[in-house]
PDB file of C-alpha atoms and ligand atoms in Angstrom:
ATOM      1  CA  UNK A   1      -3.075   7.193 -20.914  1.00 80.00           C
ATOM      2  CA  UNK A   2      -0.195  10.303 -19.223  1.00 88.00           C
ATOM      3  CA  UNK A   3       0.333   9.504 -15.257  1.00 93.00           C
ATOM      4  CA  UNK A   4      -1.745  11.152 -12.940  1.00 93.00           C
ATOM      5  CA  UNK A   5       1.030  10.186 -10.049  1.00 97.00           C
ATOM      6  CA  UNK A   6       3.133  12.862  -7.935  1.00 98.00           C
ATOM      7  CA  UNK A   7       6.283  13.494  -8.743  1.00 98.00           C
ATOM      8  CA  UNK A   8       9.274  13.283  -6.584  1.00 98.00           C
ATOM      9  CA  UNK A   9      12.597  14.439  -7.801  1.00 99.00           C
ATOM     10  CA  UNK A  10      15.693  13.318  -6.249  1.00 99.00           C
ATOM     11  CA  UNK A  11      19.311  14.316  -6.198  1.00 99.00           C
ATOM     12  CA  UNK A  12      21.842  11.903  -5.696  1.00 98.00           C
ATOM     13  CA  UNK A  13      19.826   8.920  -6.638  1.00 98.00           C
ATOM     14  CA  UNK A  14      22.637   7.204  -8.226  1.00 98.00           C
ATOM     15  CA  UNK A  15      23.852   5.681  -5.295  1.00 98.00           C
ATOM     16  CA  UNK A  16      23.104   4.910  -1.176  1.00 98.00           C
ATOM     17  CA  UNK A  17      20.430   7.139   0.701  1.00 98.00           C
ATOM     18  CA  UNK A  18      19.442   9.030  -2.730  1.00 98.00           C
ATOM     19  CA  UNK A  19      18.688   5.284  -4.188  1.00 98.00           C
ATOM     20  CA  UNK A  20      16.819   3.728  -1.184  1.00 98.00           C
ATOM     21  CA  UNK A  21      15.156   7.004  -1.060  1.00 99.00           C
ATOM     22  CA  UNK A  22      14.240   5.999  -4.427  1.00 98.00           C
ATOM     23  CA  UNK A  23      12.854   3.164  -4.229  1.00 98.00           C
ATOM     24  CA  UNK A  24      10.881   3.782  -1.488  1.00 98.00           C
ATOM     25  CA  UNK A  25       9.399   6.988  -2.929  1.00 98.00           C
ATOM     26  CA  UNK A  26       8.307   4.814  -6.138  1.00 98.00           C
ATOM     27  CA  UNK A  27       7.109   2.121  -3.381  1.00 98.00           C
ATOM     28  CA  UNK A  28       4.879   4.931  -2.486  1.00 98.00           C
ATOM     29  CA  UNK A  29       3.640   5.921  -5.592  1.00 98.00           C
ATOM     30  CA  UNK A  30       5.172   8.701  -7.095  1.00 98.00           C
ATOM     31  CA  UNK A  31       7.011   8.680 -10.249  1.00 98.00           C
ATOM     32  CA  UNK A  32      10.580   9.724 -10.083  1.00 98.00           C
ATOM     33  CA  UNK A  33      13.331  12.259 -11.567  1.00 98.00           C
ATOM     34  CA  UNK A  34      16.651  10.847 -10.867  1.00 98.00           C
ATOM     35  CA  UNK A  35      19.727  13.301 -10.954  1.00 99.00           C
ATOM     36  CA  UNK A  36      23.019  12.198 -10.572  1.00 98.00           C
ATOM     37  CA  UNK A  37      26.127  12.645 -13.004  1.00 98.00           C
ATOM     38  CA  UNK A  38      26.373   8.574 -13.548  1.00 98.00           C
ATOM     39  CA  UNK A  39      23.673   8.069 -16.205  1.00 98.00           C
ATOM     40  CA  UNK A  40      24.495   4.387 -16.822  1.00 98.00           C
ATOM     41  CA  UNK A  41      23.209   3.687 -12.862  1.00 98.00           C
ATOM     42  CA  UNK A  42      20.319   6.423 -13.041  1.00 98.00           C
ATOM     43  CA  UNK A  43      18.956   4.094 -16.053  1.00 98.00           C
ATOM     44  CA  UNK A  44      19.492   0.638 -14.912  1.00 98.00           C
ATOM     45  CA  UNK A  45      17.565   1.980 -11.307  1.00 98.00           C
ATOM     46  CA  UNK A  46      15.078   3.561 -13.082  1.00 98.00           C
ATOM     47  CA  UNK A  47      14.332   0.609 -15.268  1.00 98.00           C
ATOM     48  CA  UNK A  48      14.322  -1.993 -12.103  1.00 98.00           C
ATOM     49  CA  UNK A  49      12.064   0.711 -10.729  1.00 98.00           C
ATOM     50  CA  UNK A  50       9.800   1.361 -13.136  1.00 98.00           C
ATOM     51  CA  UNK A  51       9.177  -2.735 -13.558  1.00 98.00           C
ATOM     52  CA  UNK A  52       9.028  -3.093  -9.945  1.00 98.00           C
ATOM     53  CA  UNK A  53       6.544  -0.600  -8.781  1.00 98.00           C
ATOM     54  CA  UNK A  54       4.929   0.249 -12.028  1.00 97.00           C
ATOM     55  CA  UNK A  55       5.829   3.883 -11.737  1.00 98.00           C
ATOM     56  CA  UNK A  56       7.741   6.312 -14.778  1.00 98.00           C
ATOM     57  CA  UNK A  57      11.417   6.708 -14.076  1.00 98.00           C
ATOM     58  CA  UNK A  58      12.857   9.865 -15.948  1.00 98.00           C
ATOM     59  CA  UNK A  59      16.919   9.477 -15.324  1.00 98.00           C
ATOM     60  CA  UNK A  60      19.119  13.215 -15.865  1.00 98.00           C
ATOM     61  CA  UNK A  61      22.396  13.378 -16.127  1.00 98.00           C
ATOM     62  CA  UNK A  62      23.458  16.436 -14.335  1.00 98.00           C
ATOM     63  CA  UNK A  63      26.605  17.745 -12.741  1.00 98.00           C
ATOM     64  CA  UNK A  64      25.146  20.044  -9.915  1.00 98.00           C
ATOM     65  CA  UNK A  65      28.422  21.882  -9.398  1.00 98.00           C
ATOM     66  CA  UNK A  66      27.995  22.939 -12.985  1.00 98.00           C
ATOM     67  CA  UNK A  67      25.750  25.899 -13.993  1.00 98.00           C
ATOM     68  CA  UNK A  68      24.672  23.941 -16.998  1.00 98.00           C
ATOM     69  CA  UNK A  69      23.480  21.229 -14.988  1.00 98.00           C
ATOM     70  CA  UNK A  70      22.195  23.169 -11.971  1.00 98.00           C
ATOM     71  CA  UNK A  71      20.115  24.935 -14.220  1.00 98.00           C
ATOM     72  CA  UNK A  72      18.773  22.240 -16.083  1.00 98.00           C
ATOM     73  CA  UNK A  73      17.333  20.722 -13.193  1.00 98.00           C
ATOM     74  CA  UNK A  74      15.853  24.468 -11.856  1.00 98.00           C
ATOM     75  CA  UNK A  75      14.443  24.715 -15.300  1.00 98.00           C
ATOM     76  CA  UNK A  76      12.296  21.260 -14.370  1.00 98.00           C
ATOM     77  CA  UNK A  77      11.307  21.953 -11.120  1.00 98.00           C
ATOM     78  CA  UNK A  78       9.863  25.096 -12.345  1.00 98.00           C
ATOM     79  CA  UNK A  79       8.279  23.325 -15.283  1.00 96.00           C
ATOM     80  CA  UNK A  80       6.498  20.316 -14.361  1.00 95.00           C
ATOM     81  CA  UNK A  81       3.282  20.790 -12.202  1.00 95.00           C
ATOM     82  CA  UNK A  82       3.146  17.089 -10.886  1.00 97.00           C
ATOM     83  CA  UNK A  83       6.353  17.774  -8.794  1.00 98.00           C
ATOM     84  CA  UNK A  84       5.281  16.878  -5.003  1.00 98.00           C
ATOM     85  CA  UNK A  85       8.267  16.340  -3.498  1.00 99.00           C
ATOM     86  CA  UNK A  86      11.675  17.153  -3.629  1.00 99.00           C
ATOM     87  CA  UNK A  87      14.546  15.604  -2.071  1.00 99.00           C
ATOM     88  CA  UNK A  88      18.158  17.275  -1.889  1.00 99.00           C
ATOM     89  CA  UNK A  89      20.508  14.898  -1.252  1.00 98.00           C
ATOM     90  CA  UNK A  90      23.565  15.260  -3.608  1.00 98.00           C
ATOM     91  CA  UNK A  91      26.392  15.960  -1.170  1.00 98.00           C
ATOM     92  CA  UNK A  92      30.041  15.414  -0.983  1.00 97.00           C
ATOM     93  CA  UNK A  93      32.846  16.276   1.741  1.00 94.00           C
ATOM     94  CA  UNK A  94      36.526  15.168   1.578  1.00 94.00           C
ATOM     95  CA  UNK A  95      37.166  14.653   4.902  1.00 94.00           C
ATOM     96  CA  UNK A  96      40.192  17.063   5.384  1.00 95.00           C
ATOM     97  CA  UNK A  97      41.942  20.031   6.768  1.00 96.00           C
ATOM     98  CA  UNK A  98      41.442  23.351   5.719  1.00 97.00           C
ATOM     99  CA  UNK A  99      44.698  24.209   4.431  1.00 98.00           C
ATOM    100  CA  UNK A 100      45.175  20.639   2.902  1.00 96.00           C
ATOM    101  CA  UNK A 101      41.797  20.858   0.465  1.00 96.00           C
ATOM    102  CA  UNK A 102      42.453  21.759  -2.431  1.00 97.00           C
ATOM    103  CA  UNK A 103      40.582  24.774  -4.269  1.00 98.00           C
ATOM    104  CA  UNK A 104      38.793  22.220  -6.254  1.00 97.00           C
ATOM    105  CA  UNK A 105      37.285  20.574  -3.439  1.00 97.00           C
ATOM    106  CA  UNK A 106      36.293  23.417  -1.696  1.00 98.00           C
ATOM    107  CA  UNK A 107      34.312  24.548  -3.983  1.00 98.00           C
ATOM    108  CA  UNK A 108      32.627  21.741  -5.039  1.00 98.00           C
ATOM    109  CA  UNK A 109      31.598  21.121  -1.594  1.00 98.00           C
ATOM    110  CA  UNK A 110      30.084  24.729  -1.493  1.00 98.00           C
ATOM    111  CA  UNK A 111      28.833  24.311  -4.879  1.00 98.00           C
ATOM    112  CA  UNK A 112      26.672  20.839  -4.055  1.00 98.00           C
ATOM    113  CA  UNK A 113      25.681  20.941  -0.409  1.00 98.00           C
ATOM    114  CA  UNK A 114      24.789  24.427  -0.465  1.00 98.00           C
ATOM    115  CA  UNK A 115      24.340  26.379  -3.293  1.00 98.00           C
ATOM    116  CA  UNK A 116      22.762  23.445  -5.160  1.00 99.00           C
ATOM    117  CA  UNK A 117      19.776  23.171  -2.279  1.00 98.00           C
ATOM    118  CA  UNK A 118      19.115  26.521  -2.202  1.00 99.00           C
ATOM    119  CA  UNK A 119      18.647  26.915  -5.413  1.00 99.00           C
ATOM    120  CA  UNK A 120      16.554  23.597  -5.947  1.00 99.00           C
ATOM    121  CA  UNK A 121      14.374  24.422  -3.228  1.00 99.00           C
ATOM    122  CA  UNK A 122      13.812  28.351  -4.915  1.00 98.00           C
ATOM    123  CA  UNK A 123      13.003  27.130  -8.242  1.00 98.00           C
ATOM    124  CA  UNK A 124      10.310  24.881  -6.802  1.00 98.00           C
ATOM    125  CA  UNK A 125       8.866  26.651  -3.877  1.00 98.00           C
ATOM    126  CA  UNK A 126       7.186  29.145  -6.158  1.00 98.00           C
ATOM    127  CA  UNK A 127       5.163  26.143  -7.670  1.00 98.00           C
ATOM    128  CA  UNK A 128       4.132  24.401  -4.422  1.00 98.00           C
ATOM    129  CA  UNK A 129       3.163  27.919  -2.580  1.00 98.00           C
ATOM    130  CA  UNK A 130       1.123  28.423  -5.416  1.00 98.00           C
ATOM    131  CA  UNK A 131      -0.422  25.433  -4.713  1.00 98.00           C
ATOM    132  CA  UNK A 132      -0.291  25.366  -1.166  1.00 98.00           C
ATOM    133  CA  UNK A 133       1.172  21.992  -1.020  1.00 98.00           C
ATOM    134  CA  UNK A 134       4.666  20.116  -1.481  1.00 98.00           C
ATOM    135  CA  UNK A 135       7.210  19.048   0.301  1.00 99.00           C
ATOM    136  CA  UNK A 136      11.210  19.657   0.460  1.00 99.00           C
ATOM    137  CA  UNK A 137      13.640  16.830   2.076  1.00 99.00           C
ATOM    138  CA  UNK A 138      17.160  18.095   2.811  1.00 99.00           C
ATOM    139  CA  UNK A 139      19.808  15.843   4.251  1.00 99.00           C
ATOM    140  CA  UNK A 140      22.055  17.100   6.126  1.00 98.00           C
ATOM    141  CA  UNK A 141      24.078  15.660   9.028  1.00 98.00           C
ATOM    142  CA  UNK A 142      24.896  15.232  12.642  1.00 98.00           C
ATOM    143  CA  UNK A 143      28.157  16.945  11.376  1.00 98.00           C
ATOM    144  CA  UNK A 144      26.316  19.621  11.335  1.00 98.00           C
ATOM    145  CA  UNK A 145      26.164  19.669  15.121  1.00 98.00           C
ATOM    146  CA  UNK A 146      30.038  19.058  15.765  1.00 97.00           C
ATOM    147  CA  UNK A 147      32.818  20.362  13.411  1.00 97.00           C
ATOM    148  CA  UNK A 148      36.091  18.114  14.036  1.00 96.00           C
ATOM    149  CA  UNK A 149      39.249  19.241  12.109  1.00 96.00           C
ATOM    150  CA  UNK A 150      38.503  16.711   9.413  1.00 96.00           C
ATOM    151  CA  UNK A 151      35.131  18.291   8.707  1.00 97.00           C
ATOM    152  CA  UNK A 152      35.285  21.781   8.745  1.00 98.00           C
ATOM    153  CA  UNK A 153      33.815  22.125   5.612  1.00 98.00           C
ATOM    154  CA  UNK A 154      31.342  19.810   5.165  1.00 98.00           C
ATOM    155  CA  UNK A 155      30.039  20.774   8.595  1.00 98.00           C
ATOM    156  CA  UNK A 156      30.147  23.851   8.060  1.00 98.00           C
ATOM    157  CA  UNK A 157      28.172  23.644   5.030  1.00 98.00           C
ATOM    158  CA  UNK A 158      25.526  20.843   6.570  1.00 98.00           C
ATOM    159  CA  UNK A 159      25.421  23.221   9.225  1.00 98.00           C
ATOM    160  CA  UNK A 160      24.056  26.024   6.779  1.00 98.00           C
ATOM    161  CA  UNK A 161      21.747  22.860   5.782  1.00 99.00           C
ATOM    162  CA  UNK A 162      19.678  23.223   8.507  1.00 98.00           C
ATOM    163  CA  UNK A 163      19.343  26.129   9.233  1.00 98.00           C
ATOM    164  CA  UNK A 164      18.270  27.096   5.833  1.00 98.00           C
ATOM    165  CA  UNK A 165      15.724  24.411   6.757  1.00 98.00           C
ATOM    166  CA  UNK A 166      14.827  26.057   9.915  1.00 98.00           C
ATOM    167  CA  UNK A 167      14.775  29.209   8.226  1.00 98.00           C
ATOM    168  CA  UNK A 168      11.992  28.097   5.483  1.00 98.00           C
ATOM    169  CA  UNK A 169       9.769  26.157   8.227  1.00 98.00           C
ATOM    170  CA  UNK A 170       9.291  29.220   9.625  1.00 98.00           C
ATOM    171  CA  UNK A 171       8.459  31.457   6.100  1.00 98.00           C
ATOM    172  CA  UNK A 172       6.334  28.279   5.072  1.00 98.00           C
ATOM    173  CA  UNK A 173       4.643  28.112   8.572  1.00 98.00           C
ATOM    174  CA  UNK A 174       1.050  28.483   8.193  1.00 97.00           C
ATOM    175  CA  UNK A 175       0.849  27.188   4.739  1.00 98.00           C
ATOM    176  CA  UNK A 176       0.338  23.353   3.290  1.00 98.00           C
ATOM    177  CA  UNK A 177       4.079  23.365   2.242  1.00 98.00           C
ATOM    178  CA  UNK A 178       6.816  21.545   4.051  1.00 98.00           C
ATOM    179  CA  UNK A 179      10.223  21.038   4.704  1.00 99.00           C
ATOM    180  CA  UNK A 180      12.017  18.443   6.402  1.00 99.00           C
ATOM    181  CA  UNK A 181      15.753  18.411   7.482  1.00 99.00           C
ATOM    182  CA  UNK A 182      16.981  15.026   8.281  1.00 99.00           C
ATOM    183  CA  UNK A 183      20.558  14.531  10.053  1.00 98.00           C
ATOM    184  CA  UNK A 184      21.752  11.386   9.295  1.00 98.00           C
ATOM    185  CA  UNK A 185      24.826   9.859  11.272  1.00 98.00           C
ATOM    186  CA  UNK A 186      27.466   7.597  10.188  1.00 97.00           C
ATOM    187  CA  UNK A 187      25.925   5.347   7.067  1.00 98.00           C
ATOM    188  CA  UNK A 188      26.940   2.674   4.884  1.00 97.00           C
ATOM    189  CA  UNK A 189      26.980   4.354   1.671  1.00 97.00           C
ATOM    190  CA  UNK A 190      30.080   5.285  -1.318  1.00 96.00           C
ATOM    191  CA  UNK A 191      30.293   8.535   0.904  1.00 96.00           C
ATOM    192  CA  UNK A 192      33.237   7.477   2.114  1.00 94.00           C
ATOM    193  CA  UNK A 193      35.033   6.446  -0.895  1.00 91.00           C
ATOM    194  CA  UNK A 194      34.969  10.257  -2.355  1.00 91.00           C
ATOM    195  CA  UNK A 195      35.728  11.178   1.724  1.00 95.00           C
ATOM    196  CA  UNK A 196      39.210   9.953   1.808  1.00 91.00           C
ATOM    197  CA  UNK A 197      38.315   7.834   5.276  1.00 91.00           C
ATOM    198  CA  UNK A 198      37.445   4.009   4.427  1.00 93.00           C
ATOM    199  CA  UNK A 199      34.149   2.970   5.963  1.00 93.00           C
ATOM    200  CA  UNK A 200      36.252   0.164   7.376  1.00 93.00           C
ATOM    201  CA  UNK A 201      37.960   3.004   9.974  1.00 93.00           C
ATOM    202  CA  UNK A 202      34.619   3.719  11.728  1.00 94.00           C
ATOM    203  CA  UNK A 203      33.700   1.629  14.635  1.00 95.00           C
ATOM    204  CA  UNK A 204      30.530  -0.539  12.797  1.00 95.00           C
ATOM    205  CA  UNK A 205      28.596  -0.130  16.012  1.00 96.00           C
ATOM    206  CA  UNK A 206      27.930   3.647  14.997  1.00 96.00           C
ATOM    207  CA  UNK A 207      27.103   2.596  11.387  1.00 97.00           C
ATOM    208  CA  UNK A 208      23.637   2.573   9.981  1.00 98.00           C
ATOM    209  CA  UNK A 209      22.250   0.504   7.096  1.00 98.00           C
ATOM    210  CA  UNK A 210      20.785   3.389   4.176  1.00 98.00           C
ATOM    211  CA  UNK A 211      17.884   1.441   4.121  1.00 98.00           C
ATOM    212  CA  UNK A 212      17.457   1.715   8.038  1.00 98.00           C
ATOM    213  CA  UNK A 213      18.271   5.487   7.625  1.00 98.00           C
ATOM    214  CA  UNK A 214      15.675   6.305   4.866  1.00 99.00           C
ATOM    215  CA  UNK A 215      13.087   3.897   6.365  1.00 99.00           C
ATOM    216  CA  UNK A 216      13.304   5.878   9.490  1.00 98.00           C
ATOM    217  CA  UNK A 217      13.423   9.540   8.267  1.00 99.00           C
ATOM    218  CA  UNK A 218      10.528   8.585   6.378  1.00 99.00           C
ATOM    219  CA  UNK A 219       8.523   7.463   9.395  1.00 98.00           C
ATOM    220  CA  UNK A 220       9.724  10.916  10.642  1.00 98.00           C
ATOM    221  CA  UNK A 221       8.069  12.462   7.315  1.00 98.00           C
ATOM    222  CA  UNK A 222       5.034  10.947   7.801  1.00 98.00           C
ATOM    223  CA  UNK A 223       4.845  12.238  11.259  1.00 98.00           C
ATOM    224  CA  UNK A 224       5.538  15.411  10.646  1.00 98.00           C
ATOM    225  CA  UNK A 225       8.528  15.941  11.843  1.00 98.00           C
ATOM    226  CA  UNK A 226      10.559  19.469  11.124  1.00 98.00           C
ATOM    227  CA  UNK A 227      13.996  18.017  12.332  1.00 98.00           C
ATOM    228  CA  UNK A 228      15.178  14.011  12.390  1.00 98.00           C
ATOM    229  CA  UNK A 229      17.721  12.500  13.626  1.00 98.00           C
ATOM    230  CA  UNK A 230      17.513   8.795  12.908  1.00 98.00           C
ATOM    231  CA  UNK A 231      20.242   7.852  15.079  1.00 98.00           C
ATOM    232  CA  UNK A 232      18.955   9.602  18.150  1.00 98.00           C
ATOM    233  CA  UNK A 233      17.085   7.143  20.661  1.00 98.00           C
ATOM    234  CA  UNK A 234      16.057   9.942  22.941  1.00 98.00           C
ATOM    235  CA  UNK A 235      13.928  12.557  21.150  1.00 97.00           C
ATOM    236  CA  UNK A 236      13.937  14.962  24.017  1.00 98.00           C
ATOM    237  CA  UNK A 237      17.732  15.552  23.677  1.00 98.00           C
ATOM    238  CA  UNK A 238      16.997  17.723  20.197  1.00 98.00           C
ATOM    239  CA  UNK A 239      14.144  19.408  22.243  1.00 98.00           C
ATOM    240  CA  UNK A 240      16.651  20.224  24.707  1.00 98.00           C
ATOM    241  CA  UNK A 241      19.408  21.793  22.414  1.00 98.00           C
ATOM    242  CA  UNK A 242      16.568  23.565  20.341  1.00 97.00           C
ATOM    243  CA  UNK A 243      15.302  24.941  23.074  1.00 98.00           C
ATOM    244  CA  UNK A 244      18.871  26.347  24.675  1.00 98.00           C
ATOM    245  CA  UNK A 245      19.311  28.026  21.197  1.00 97.00           C
ATOM    246  CA  UNK A 246      16.470  29.982  21.227  1.00 98.00           C
ATOM    247  CA  UNK A 247      17.154  30.850  25.089  1.00 98.00           C
ATOM    248  CA  UNK A 248      20.726  31.755  23.893  1.00 98.00           C
ATOM    249  CA  UNK A 249      19.525  33.902  20.602  1.00 98.00           C
ATOM    250  CA  UNK A 250      16.519  35.429  23.572  1.00 98.00           C
ATOM    251  CA  UNK A 251      19.558  36.100  26.196  1.00 98.00           C
ATOM    252  CA  UNK A 252      21.112  38.243  22.886  1.00 98.00           C
ATOM    253  CA  UNK A 253      18.522  40.872  22.629  1.00 98.00           C
ATOM    254  CA  UNK A 254      19.430  43.046  25.425  1.00 98.00           C
ATOM    255  CA  UNK A 255      21.320  45.875  23.876  1.00 97.00           C
ATOM    256  CA  UNK A 256      23.846  46.663  26.609  1.00 97.00           C
ATOM    257  CA  UNK A 257      27.272  44.594  27.059  1.00 97.00           C
ATOM    258  CA  UNK A 258      27.472  42.151  29.336  1.00 98.00           C
ATOM    259  CA  UNK A 259      29.248  43.134  32.452  1.00 97.00           C
ATOM    260  CA  UNK A 260      32.204  40.774  32.111  1.00 97.00           C
ATOM    261  CA  UNK A 261      33.183  43.215  29.020  1.00 97.00           C
ATOM    262  CA  UNK A 262      32.830  46.136  30.998  1.00 95.00           C
ATOM    263  CA  UNK A 263      36.106  48.279  30.488  1.00 93.00           C
ATOM    264  CA  UNK A 264      38.560  47.755  33.358  1.00 89.00           C
ATOM    265  CA  UNK A 265      39.188  50.643  35.899  1.00 80.00           C
TER     266      UNK A 265
HETATM  267  N1  NAP B   1      26.928   7.975   4.613  1.00 60.53           N
HETATM  268  C1  NAP B   1      27.130   9.052   5.668  1.00 60.53           C
HETATM  269  O1  NAP B   1      27.277   8.443   6.451  1.00 60.53           O
HETATM  270  C2  NAP B   1      26.135  10.138   5.515  1.00 60.53           C
HETATM  271  C3  NAP B   1      26.078  11.045   6.398  1.00 60.53           C
HETATM  272  C4  NAP B   1      25.670  12.117   6.832  1.00 60.53           C
HETATM  273  C5  NAP B   1      24.830  12.744   6.004  1.00 60.53           C
HETATM  274  N2  NAP B   1      25.254  11.974   4.742  1.00 60.53           N
HETATM  275  C6  NAP B   1      24.465  12.800   3.445  1.00 60.53           C
HETATM  276  O2  NAP B   1      23.776  11.702   2.541  1.00 60.53           O
HETATM  277  C7  NAP B   1      24.006  12.147   1.218  1.00 60.53           C
HETATM  278  C8  NAP B   1      24.035  11.402   0.283  1.00 60.53           C
HETATM  279  O3  NAP B   1      25.098  10.484   0.703  1.00 60.53           O
HETATM  280  P1  NAP B   1      25.331   9.282   0.345  1.00 60.53           P
HETATM  281  O4  NAP B   1      26.095   8.789   1.864  1.00 60.53           O
HETATM  282  O5  NAP B   1      24.498   8.343  -0.095  1.00 60.53           O
HETATM  283  O6  NAP B   1      26.555   9.242  -0.304  1.00 60.53           O
HETATM  284  P2  NAP B   1      27.040   8.096  -2.285  1.00 60.53           P
HETATM  285  O7  NAP B   1      26.423   7.243  -1.680  1.00 60.53           O
HETATM  286  O8  NAP B   1      28.564   8.409  -1.998  1.00 60.53           O
HETATM  287  O9  NAP B   1      25.936   9.432  -2.364  1.00 60.53           O
HETATM  288  C9  NAP B   1      26.107  10.509  -3.388  1.00 60.53           C
HETATM  289  C10 NAP B   1      25.432  11.191  -4.483  1.00 60.53           C
HETATM  290  O10 NAP B   1      25.128  12.213  -4.565  1.00 60.53           O
HETATM  291  C11 NAP B   1      25.368  12.562  -6.149  1.00 60.53           C
HETATM  292  N3  NAP B   1      26.536  13.648  -6.195  1.00 60.53           N
HETATM  293  C12 NAP B   1      27.868  13.502  -6.087  1.00 60.53           C
HETATM  294  N4  NAP B   1      28.753  14.472  -6.437  1.00 60.53           N
HETATM  295  C13 NAP B   1      27.377  14.948  -7.399  1.00 60.53           C
HETATM  296  C14 NAP B   1      27.730  16.378  -8.347  1.00 60.53           C
HETATM  297  N5  NAP B   1      28.332  17.229  -8.436  1.00 60.53           N
HETATM  298  N6  NAP B   1      26.600  16.516  -8.966  1.00 60.53           N
HETATM  299  C15 NAP B   1      25.610  15.671  -8.767  1.00 60.53           C
HETATM  300  N7  NAP B   1      25.192  14.416  -8.060  1.00 60.53           N
HETATM  301  C16 NAP B   1      26.496  14.414  -7.368  1.00 60.53           C
HETATM  302  C17 NAP B   1      26.440  10.870  -6.318  1.00 60.53           C
HETATM  303  O11 NAP B   1      26.033  10.701  -8.031  1.00 60.53           O
HETATM  304  P3  NAP B   1      27.332  10.791  -9.016  1.00 60.53           P
HETATM  305  O12 NAP B   1      28.523  10.693  -8.475  1.00 60.53           O
HETATM  306  O13 NAP B   1      26.534   9.875  -9.974  1.00 60.53           O
HETATM  307  O14 NAP B   1      26.894  12.316  -9.652  1.00 60.53           O
HETATM  308  C18 NAP B   1      25.403   9.801  -5.360  1.00 60.53           C
HETATM  309  O15 NAP B   1      24.103   9.634  -5.988  1.00 60.53           O
HETATM  310  C19 NAP B   1      24.620  13.633   1.149  1.00 60.53           C
HETATM  311  O16 NAP B   1      24.312  14.991   1.452  1.00 60.53           O
HETATM  312  C20 NAP B   1      25.422  13.176   2.292  1.00 60.53           C
HETATM  313  O17 NAP B   1      26.556  14.344   2.778  1.00 60.53           O
HETATM  314  C21 NAP B   1      25.650  10.606   4.319  1.00 60.53           C
END
């Protein structure tokens, strides 16, 4: 008999945060579609999770920086009515100054962190809106709030993920479709291998396990949070930050230059 479970599509599920989402969502009874380039890893994870949780798991090999790979996942998102959750998790980022970064790395980070989640959200949303149900979880980063000299491009792309998510939340207000944006701080994954900065260079006190990160992010999801900062203990800090942004935007809506910019006489 065909499965009646809802399906979660997780990009970047071959390691780290995405692999933990796969485990936790399988435990919640989702069938899974796992997307990444390392198909052997996806197949191993698919076998483990389908046996452990009695769910169907499909592995899809796709390079999301490549038109063919991205179009393949878009097509899947448009065509399967059982898809109830998209986790836009795949991401990369060489940690280096803008001028030291190669053209290829620059293009790949923009394609993976910015273009792919945008196109995948656009592919799945029409069906969600039609059914008035479904959710997208976008994985951003706390670096969206903080640009260091070696994170310029990475911070900019993750800042986009936050704004894209915030905008979608506004568009979908009053519907049954949800968007959560998660901003992890340093998390133990293979991210640092490709970033060119060893994880050992970070203060262990600021690094979280991927399991703790995902469990906290899903607790935020269950609580209906729009923005989840798993490592921020004082939730009021986000509210104050968000309110300050609203106040600043409001202060721009006056139609005249501020007196400090008045021409000198
Ligand atoms: N670790 C941290 O400290 C941290 C902090 C904040 C935010 N994040 C974000 O968390 C997300 C997950 O990263 P992670 O920490 O779990 O790192 P990770 O272990 O390196 O996982 C990255 C995942 O993205 C996939 N991926 C990379 N390039 C891809 C491509 N071109 N096409 C398709 N998939 C691709 C990788 O699979 P393949 O290589 O098999 O394709 C892998 O499954 C990223 O968006 C990252 O920016 C991480």
